[in-house]
Amino acid sequence: MKLPIIVLPLLPSTWAYTTLSNSTLVSSSISSPRDSSISHLDPASLLSRILIPRVPGTPGHASVQSHLVEFARTKLHGDWVVEWHNSTSKTPATGDKEVPFQNLVLRRDPPWVSARAKEDRGDTGRLVLAAHYDSLYKPEGFVGAVDSAVPCAMLMEVLRGVDEGLTRMWEKEGTENGGNDGLDPEKGVMVLLLDGEEAWVSWGEDDSLYGSRALAETWENTKYENGNHFDGPLQAISLFVLLDLLGAAGPTVPSYFEKTHWAYENMARIEQRMRGLGVLETKPKTPFLYEAEKQEWFQRGYIQDDHVPFMRRGVDILHIIPTPFPGVWHTMDDDAAHLDVSTIRDWTRIVTAFVAEWMDLEGYMPENEAKGDGGNEAESRYPEKDEL
Ligand SMILES: *[C@@H]1O[C@H](CO)[C@@H](O)[C@H](O)[C@H]1NC(C)=O
Ligand SMILES: *[C@@H]1O[C@H](CO)[C@@H](O)[C@H](O)[C@H]1NC(C)=O
Ligand SMILES: [Zn+2]
């Protein structure tokens, strides 16, 4: 069915964005991300399992892939669709060999949409969160902690952080209203763990962004049949949030794009509010997201990263990457020893709250429970940053 076009004020970007209450920020599960996902100090954590060389096509790469999939299968309880998008390419370092580049795609749409059609039919606009999981080919042994093991582990923990809230909200909406009337697009969440971001020899159009280039091209050529609201998966991206080079202490992330500054402001406001409420552990002189008040938009170069193939195709981008880059960038020092666990936890809290606001989860977030693998584990094990 194609609905008639009704002229409405088009506010896709700000539609029904619900601010979280103080008590949700303080005492829901948002305030205590799990170290078993994101702490390099826990040798069994997801992050520790990603912190190995993972050059595409190598055993380390395959091992990381299986840990990511296993996390999705065992730690996420909602109806997440987990799919691979695979391609191959030659690289300047590997001659005639076709190197595999395999993006992992996780998405969750409202249950009544999933029930209507197993396939994606263009009913749902998605908040997309992305990071790359491959590591540099050289120097040998490089583990890419901020680049981008930490963002990948964080995104998995963010999904875990909103999983139960989504279930509760959609159960209630499904019961009360039988779901949506189909007039408005639904809202869903997607995580892209992208492959082949790194250049093999030197950065250029043909040597970098292997996974994201292939995915953006595939999606550009995919059209929904009988799409209700969106023509294809690219149009169904409401916002593409790319995380990169996070996990070192003292990050400063500018607002790169005027077009999505409203989204940056929302995330920055979450950081400010969480700092005011004492939810965050770090006490930086400059906030992580320090440009909420930005007024002047000079022509500024943007950083080449996985968003580019999507941005060129008209997708709105929020790029969460520090300027300047962490000092360890692309050196052997980009390892566990140079991470700051408080900063990682604070980023996870901020991004989880951002997703919860986007998805209107106020009133549905589970309590922060101080037991088992959840709850206050973080606080009790690592009470003060100084003690580490
Ligand atoms: C894509 O790659 C993944 C990871 O290696 C693999 O498990 C999956 O079977 C591949 N899918 C296809 C269709 O080849
Ligand atoms: C929320 O917390 C902030 C910071 O502590 C405070 O200024 C504000 O009044 C609180 N709002 C409500 C509704 O309690
Ligand atoms: Zn890199």
Coordinates of C-alpha atoms and ligand atoms in Angstrom, one line a residue:
M1 CA 0.0 0.0 0.0
K2 CA 1.2 3.4 -0.9
L3 CA -0.4 6.1 1.3
P4 CA -1.5 9.3 -0.3
I5 CA 0.9 12.1 0.4
I6 CA -0.5 14.3 3.1
V7 CA 1.2 17.7 3.6
L8 CA 2.3 17.7 7.2
P9 CA 5.0 19.8 8.7
L10 CA 8.0 17.5 8.2
L11 CA 9.7 17.1 11.5
P12 CA 11.4 13.7 11.0
S13 CA 14.4 14.7 13.0
T14 CA 12.6 15.8 16.2
W15 CA 9.5 13.6 16.1
A16 CA 8.4 12.4 19.5
Y17 CA 11.8 12.7 21.1
T18 CA 11.2 12.3 24.8
T19 CA 13.6 13.6 27.4
L20 CA 14.3 11.2 30.2
S21 CA 13.5 12.2 33.8
N22 CA 16.1 12.8 36.5
S23 CA 15.1 9.6 38.3
T24 CA 15.5 7.5 35.1
L25 CA 18.9 9.0 34.5
V26 CA 19.9 8.3 38.1
S27 CA 18.3 5.0 39.0
S28 CA 17.6 3.0 35.9
S29 CA 19.9 0.5 34.3
I30 CA 21.3 3.4 32.2
S31 CA 23.4 4.5 35.1
S32 CA 25.3 1.2 35.4
P33 CA 26.7 -0.3 32.2
R34 CA 28.1 -3.7 32.8
D35 CA 31.9 -4.2 33.1
S36 CA 31.4 -7.7 31.7
S37 CA 30.7 -6.0 28.4
I38 CA 32.9 -2.9 28.3
S39 CA 35.8 -3.1 30.8
H40 CA 39.3 -4.1 29.7
L41 CA 40.0 -4.8 33.3
D42 CA 37.7 -7.8 33.2
P43 CA 39.6 -10.5 31.1
A44 CA 36.3 -12.2 30.3
S45 CA 34.5 -9.1 29.0
L46 CA 33.4 -8.7 25.5
L47 CA 35.9 -5.8 25.1
S48 CA 38.8 -8.0 26.2
R49 CA 37.7 -10.6 23.6
I50 CA 37.7 -7.9 20.9
L51 CA 41.1 -6.6 22.0
I52 CA 43.2 -8.8 19.7
P53 CA 44.5 -8.2 16.2
R54 CA 41.5 -8.7 13.9
V55 CA 42.7 -8.0 10.3
P56 CA 40.0 -9.1 7.8
G57 CA 40.4 -12.7 6.7
T58 CA 42.6 -13.7 9.7
P59 CA 41.7 -16.1 12.6
G60 CA 41.6 -13.2 15.1
H61 CA 39.0 -11.5 12.9
A62 CA 36.8 -14.7 12.8
S63 CA 37.2 -15.0 16.6
V64 CA 35.9 -11.5 17.1
Q65 CA 33.0 -12.1 14.8
S66 CA 31.9 -15.1 16.7
H67 CA 32.1 -13.2 20.1
L68 CA 30.0 -10.4 18.7
V69 CA 27.4 -12.9 17.4
E70 CA 27.5 -14.9 20.6
F71 CA 26.9 -11.7 22.7
A72 CA 23.9 -10.8 20.5
R73 CA 22.5 -14.3 20.9
T74 CA 23.0 -14.7 24.6
K75 CA 22.8 -11.3 26.1
L76 CA 20.1 -9.7 24.0
H77 CA 16.6 -11.1 24.8
G78 CA 14.5 -9.0 22.4
D79 CA 13.6 -10.0 18.9
W80 CA 16.9 -8.8 17.2
V81 CA 17.5 -9.6 13.6
V82 CA 21.2 -10.4 13.2
E83 CA 22.5 -10.5 9.6
W84 CA 25.7 -10.4 7.8
H85 CA 26.5 -8.2 4.8
N86 CA 29.5 -9.8 3.1
S87 CA 31.6 -8.7 0.2
T88 CA 35.2 -9.2 -1.0
S89 CA 37.8 -6.9 -2.4
K90 CA 41.4 -6.9 -3.5
T91 CA 43.6 -4.6 -1.4
P92 CA 47.0 -3.0 -2.3
A93 CA 48.6 -5.1 0.3
T94 CA 47.3 -8.5 -0.7
G95 CA 47.7 -8.7 -4.4
D96 CA 45.2 -10.8 -6.3
K97 CA 43.7 -12.4 -3.3
E98 CA 40.0 -11.4 -2.6
V99 CA 39.9 -10.3 1.1
P100 CA 36.5 -10.9 2.8
F101 CA 34.8 -7.8 4.4
Q102 CA 31.8 -8.7 6.5
N103 CA 29.6 -6.2 8.2
L104 CA 27.4 -7.4 11.0
V105 CA 23.9 -5.8 11.1
L106 CA 21.7 -6.0 14.2
R107 CA 18.2 -4.5 14.1
R108 CA 15.1 -4.5 16.2
D109 CA 11.7 -3.1 14.9
P110 CA 8.4 -3.0 16.8
P111 CA 7.0 -6.6 17.1
W112 CA 3.9 -5.8 15.1
V113 CA 6.1 -4.8 12.2
S114 CA 8.2 -7.9 12.5
A115 CA 5.1 -10.0 12.7
R116 CA 3.5 -8.5 9.6
A117 CA 6.5 -9.3 7.5
K118 CA 9.7 -11.2 8.2
E119 CA 11.3 -9.0 5.6
D120 CA 12.0 -5.4 6.0
R121 CA 9.2 -3.6 4.2
G122 CA 10.0 0.0 4.7
D123 CA 7.6 0.7 7.7
T124 CA 10.4 1.6 10.1
G125 CA 12.7 4.5 10.3
R126 CA 15.8 3.6 12.2
L127 CA 18.3 5.1 14.5
V128 CA 21.6 3.6 13.2
L129 CA 24.6 3.4 15.5
A130 CA 27.9 2.3 13.9
A131 CA 31.5 1.5 14.6
H132 CA 34.1 -0.6 12.8
Y133 CA 35.5 -3.8 14.2
D134 CA 38.5 -4.5 11.9
S135 CA 42.0 -3.6 13.0
L136 CA 45.0 -2.2 11.1
Y137 CA 47.0 -4.6 8.9
K138 CA 50.3 -2.9 10.0
P139 CA 51.9 -2.5 12.6
E140 CA 51.7 -6.2 13.2
G141 CA 50.1 -7.0 16.5
F142 CA 48.1 -3.8 16.6
V143 CA 44.9 -4.3 18.7
G144 CA 43.1 -0.9 18.1
A145 CA 41.6 -0.3 21.5
V146 CA 40.0 3.1 20.8
D147 CA 40.1 2.2 17.1
S148 CA 37.5 0.8 17.4
A149 CA 37.3 -2.1 19.9
V150 CA 35.8 0.1 22.6
P151 CA 33.1 1.7 20.4
C152 CA 32.0 -1.8 19.3
A153 CA 31.8 -3.2 22.8
M154 CA 30.0 0.0 23.9
L155 CA 27.4 -0.4 21.2
M156 CA 26.6 -3.9 22.2
E157 CA 26.2 -2.8 25.8
V158 CA 24.0 0.1 24.6
L159 CA 21.7 -2.4 22.9
R160 CA 21.7 -4.5 26.1
G161 CA 20.9 -1.3 28.0
V162 CA 17.7 -0.5 26.0
D163 CA 16.7 -4.1 25.3
E164 CA 14.3 -4.6 28.2
G165 CA 12.9 -1.0 27.9
L166 CA 12.0 -1.7 24.2
T167 CA 10.3 -4.9 25.1
R168 CA 8.2 -3.3 27.9
M169 CA 7.2 -0.3 25.7
W170 CA 6.2 -2.3 22.7
E171 CA 4.3 -4.8 24.8
K172 CA 2.3 -2.0 26.3
E173 CA 1.7 -0.2 23.0
G174 CA 0.8 -3.5 21.3
T175 CA -1.7 -4.3 23.9
E176 CA -3.3 -0.9 24.2
N177 CA -3.4 0.1 20.6
G178 CA -2.7 -3.0 18.6
G179 CA 0.5 -1.3 17.5
N180 CA 0.7 1.6 15.2
D181 CA -2.0 2.7 12.7
G182 CA 0.5 2.7 9.9
L183 CA 0.1 6.4 9.3
D184 CA 3.4 7.3 11.0
P185 CA 6.6 5.5 10.4
E186 CA 7.6 3.2 13.2
K187 CA 10.9 3.6 15.0
G188 CA 13.5 1.0 15.3
V189 CA 17.2 0.6 16.3
M190 CA 20.0 -0.7 14.3
V191 CA 23.7 -1.3 15.1
L192 CA 26.2 -1.7 12.3
L193 CA 29.5 -3.3 13.1
L194 CA 31.5 -2.4 10.0
D195 CA 34.4 -4.2 8.5
G196 CA 37.4 -3.0 6.6
E197 CA 37.4 0.7 7.7
E198 CA 41.2 0.8 7.8
A199 CA 43.5 1.3 4.8
W200 CA 45.9 -1.5 4.1
V201 CA 48.6 0.6 2.6
S202 CA 47.6 4.3 2.5
W203 CA 44.3 6.0 2.9
G204 CA 42.4 6.7 -0.3
E205 CA 39.1 6.2 -2.0
D206 CA 40.0 2.7 -3.0
D207 CA 41.9 1.7 0.1
S208 CA 39.7 2.3 3.1
L209 CA 36.1 2.0 4.1
Y210 CA 35.7 -1.4 2.3
G211 CA 32.8 -2.6 4.4
S212 CA 30.8 0.7 4.5
R213 CA 31.3 1.4 0.8
A214 CA 29.9 -2.0 -0.1
L215 CA 27.0 -1.7 2.3
A216 CA 26.0 1.8 1.3
E217 CA 26.1 0.7 -2.4
T218 CA 24.0 -2.4 -1.7
W219 CA 21.4 -0.4 0.2
E220 CA 21.3 2.3 -2.4
N221 CA 20.3 -0.4 -4.9
T222 CA 17.8 -2.1 -2.6
K223 CA 14.2 -0.9 -3.0
Y224 CA 11.3 -2.1 -0.8
E225 CA 8.4 -3.7 -2.5
N226 CA 5.2 -1.9 -1.5
G227 CA 7.2 0.3 0.9
N228 CA 4.9 2.1 3.2
H229 CA 7.1 5.0 4.2
F230 CA 10.6 4.5 2.9
D231 CA 11.8 3.6 -0.6
G232 CA 14.8 1.5 0.7
P233 CA 17.1 0.9 3.6
L234 CA 19.1 4.1 3.0
Q235 CA 16.0 6.3 3.2
A236 CA 14.9 4.4 6.3
I237 CA 18.0 5.7 8.2
S238 CA 16.7 8.5 10.4
L239 CA 20.1 9.3 11.7
F240 CA 23.5 7.6 11.4
V241 CA 25.5 8.0 14.5
L242 CA 29.2 6.9 14.0
L243 CA 31.4 6.3 17.0
D244 CA 35.1 6.2 16.6
L245 CA 38.3 6.6 18.6
L246 CA 36.6 6.5 22.0
G247 CA 37.9 5.1 25.2
A248 CA 40.9 7.3 26.1
A249 CA 40.6 9.8 29.0
G250 CA 39.7 13.4 28.3
P251 CA 37.9 13.3 24.9
T252 CA 36.7 16.4 23.3
V253 CA 34.1 15.9 20.5
P254 CA 33.1 18.9 18.4
S255 CA 29.8 19.2 16.5
Y256 CA 30.8 18.5 13.0
F257 CA 27.6 19.1 11.0
E258 CA 25.2 22.0 11.2
K259 CA 22.5 19.8 9.8
T260 CA 22.5 17.4 12.7
H261 CA 23.5 19.8 15.4
W262 CA 20.1 19.3 17.0
A263 CA 21.0 15.7 17.6
Y264 CA 24.4 16.7 19.0
E265 CA 22.7 19.1 21.3
N266 CA 20.4 16.4 22.6
M267 CA 23.4 14.2 23.4
A268 CA 25.3 17.1 24.9
R269 CA 22.3 17.9 27.1
I270 CA 22.2 14.4 28.3
E271 CA 25.9 14.6 29.3
Q272 CA 25.3 18.0 31.1
R273 CA 22.3 16.6 33.0
M274 CA 24.1 13.4 34.0
R275 CA 27.0 15.4 35.2
G276 CA 24.7 17.7 37.2
L277 CA 23.0 14.6 38.7
G278 CA 26.3 13.0 39.6
V279 CA 25.7 10.0 37.4
L280 CA 29.0 10.3 35.5
E281 CA 32.3 9.2 37.0
T282 CA 34.7 11.4 35.1
K283 CA 35.2 15.1 36.1
P284 CA 36.8 16.7 33.0
K285 CA 37.4 20.4 32.8
T286 CA 35.9 20.3 29.3
P287 CA 32.8 18.2 28.7
F288 CA 33.1 15.4 26.2
L289 CA 30.5 17.1 24.0
Y290 CA 31.6 20.7 24.5
E291 CA 30.0 22.4 21.5
A292 CA 26.3 22.4 22.5
E293 CA 26.2 26.2 22.2
K294 CA 27.9 26.4 18.8
Q295 CA 26.5 29.2 16.7
E296 CA 29.1 29.8 14.0
W297 CA 29.4 27.3 11.2
F298 CA 32.6 27.8 9.2
Q299 CA 33.3 25.7 6.2
R300 CA 35.2 22.9 8.0
G301 CA 36.7 19.7 6.6
Y302 CA 35.2 16.6 8.1
I303 CA 37.0 13.5 9.1
Q304 CA 37.1 10.7 6.6
D305 CA 35.4 7.8 8.2
D306 CA 32.7 5.1 7.7
H307 CA 29.9 7.7 7.5
V308 CA 31.2 9.1 4.1
P309 CA 29.6 6.5 1.8
F310 CA 26.3 7.1 3.6
M311 CA 26.6 10.9 3.8
R312 CA 27.3 11.1 0.0
R313 CA 24.0 9.3 -0.5
G314 CA 22.1 11.9 1.6
V315 CA 22.0 10.2 5.0
D316 CA 22.1 12.5 8.1
I317 CA 25.3 12.0 10.2
L318 CA 26.2 12.5 13.8
H319 CA 30.0 11.8 14.1
I320 CA 31.2 11.1 17.6
I321 CA 35.0 11.2 17.2
P322 CA 37.3 13.4 19.3
T323 CA 39.4 16.2 17.8
P324 CA 42.3 16.0 18.4
F325 CA 42.5 12.2 18.1
P326 CA 43.8 10.3 21.1
G327 CA 47.7 10.5 21.1
V328 CA 47.9 6.7 20.8
W329 CA 46.1 6.7 17.4
H330 CA 47.6 4.2 14.9
T331 CA 50.5 3.3 17.2
M332 CA 51.1 0.1 19.2
D333 CA 50.1 2.1 22.3
D334 CA 46.5 2.0 21.2
D335 CA 46.0 -0.9 23.6
A336 CA 44.2 -1.8 26.9
A337 CA 46.8 -0.1 29.0
H338 CA 45.9 3.3 27.5
L339 CA 42.2 3.0 28.1
D340 CA 40.2 4.8 30.8
V341 CA 37.4 2.6 32.1
S342 CA 35.5 5.6 33.7
T343 CA 35.5 7.3 30.3
I344 CA 34.2 4.2 28.6
R345 CA 31.5 3.8 31.2
D346 CA 30.5 7.4 30.9
W347 CA 30.3 7.2 27.1
T348 CA 28.1 4.1 27.4
R349 CA 25.8 5.9 29.8
I350 CA 25.5 8.9 27.5
V351 CA 24.8 6.9 24.4
T352 CA 22.4 4.6 26.1
A353 CA 20.4 7.5 27.4
F354 CA 20.4 9.1 23.9
V355 CA 19.0 5.9 22.4
A356 CA 16.4 5.7 25.2
E357 CA 15.3 9.3 24.6
W358 CA 15.1 8.7 20.8
M359 CA 13.0 5.6 21.4
D360 CA 10.8 7.3 24.0
L361 CA 11.6 4.8 26.7
E362 CA 10.8 7.1 29.6
G363 CA 8.7 5.1 32.0
Y364 CA 9.9 1.7 30.6
M365 CA 13.5 1.5 31.7
P366 CA 14.2 -1.2 34.2
E367 CA 15.5 -0.3 37.7
N368 CA 19.2 -0.4 38.3
E369 CA 19.6 -3.7 40.2
A370 CA 22.6 -4.3 42.4
K371 CA 22.9 -7.9 41.8
G372 CA 24.3 -10.5 39.4
D373 CA 25.9 -9.3 36.3
G374 CA 24.0 -6.0 36.3
G375 CA 23.5 -3.3 38.7
N376 CA 26.1 -1.7 40.7
E377 CA 28.9 -4.1 39.9
A378 CA 30.8 -1.2 38.4
E379 CA 30.5 1.0 41.4
S380 CA 31.3 -1.7 43.9
R381 CA 34.3 -3.0 42.1
Y382 CA 35.7 0.3 41.0
P383 CA 34.6 2.9 43.5
E384 CA 37.0 5.7 42.6
K385 CA 38.9 6.4 39.5
D386 CA 41.9 7.3 41.6
E387 CA 42.1 3.8 43.0
L388 CA 42.7 2.1 39.7
Ligands
LIG1 C1 29.1 -13.9 6.0 O1 30.2 -14.0 6.8 C2 29.9 -14.5 8.1 C3 31.2 -14.3 9.0 O2 32.3 -14.9 8.4 C4 29.5 -16.0 7.9 O3 29.3 -16.5 9.2 C5 28.3 -16.1 7.0 O4 28.0 -17.4 6.8 C6 28.6 -15.4 5.7 N1 27.3 -15.3 5.0 C7 27.2 -15.7 3.7 C8 25.9 -15.6 3.1 O5 28.2 -16.0 3.1
LIG2 C1 16.7 17.5 37.8 O1 18.0 17.6 38.3 C2 18.6 18.9 38.1 C3 20.1 18.8 38.5 O2 20.2 18.3 39.8 C4 17.8 19.9 38.8 O3 18.4 21.2 38.6 C5 16.4 19.8 38.4 O4 15.6 20.7 39.1 C6 15.8 18.4 38.5 N1 14.5 18.4 37.9 C7 13.5 17.9 38.5 C8 12.2 17.9 37.8 O5 13.5 17.4 39.7
ZN3 ZN 42.1 3.5 12.5

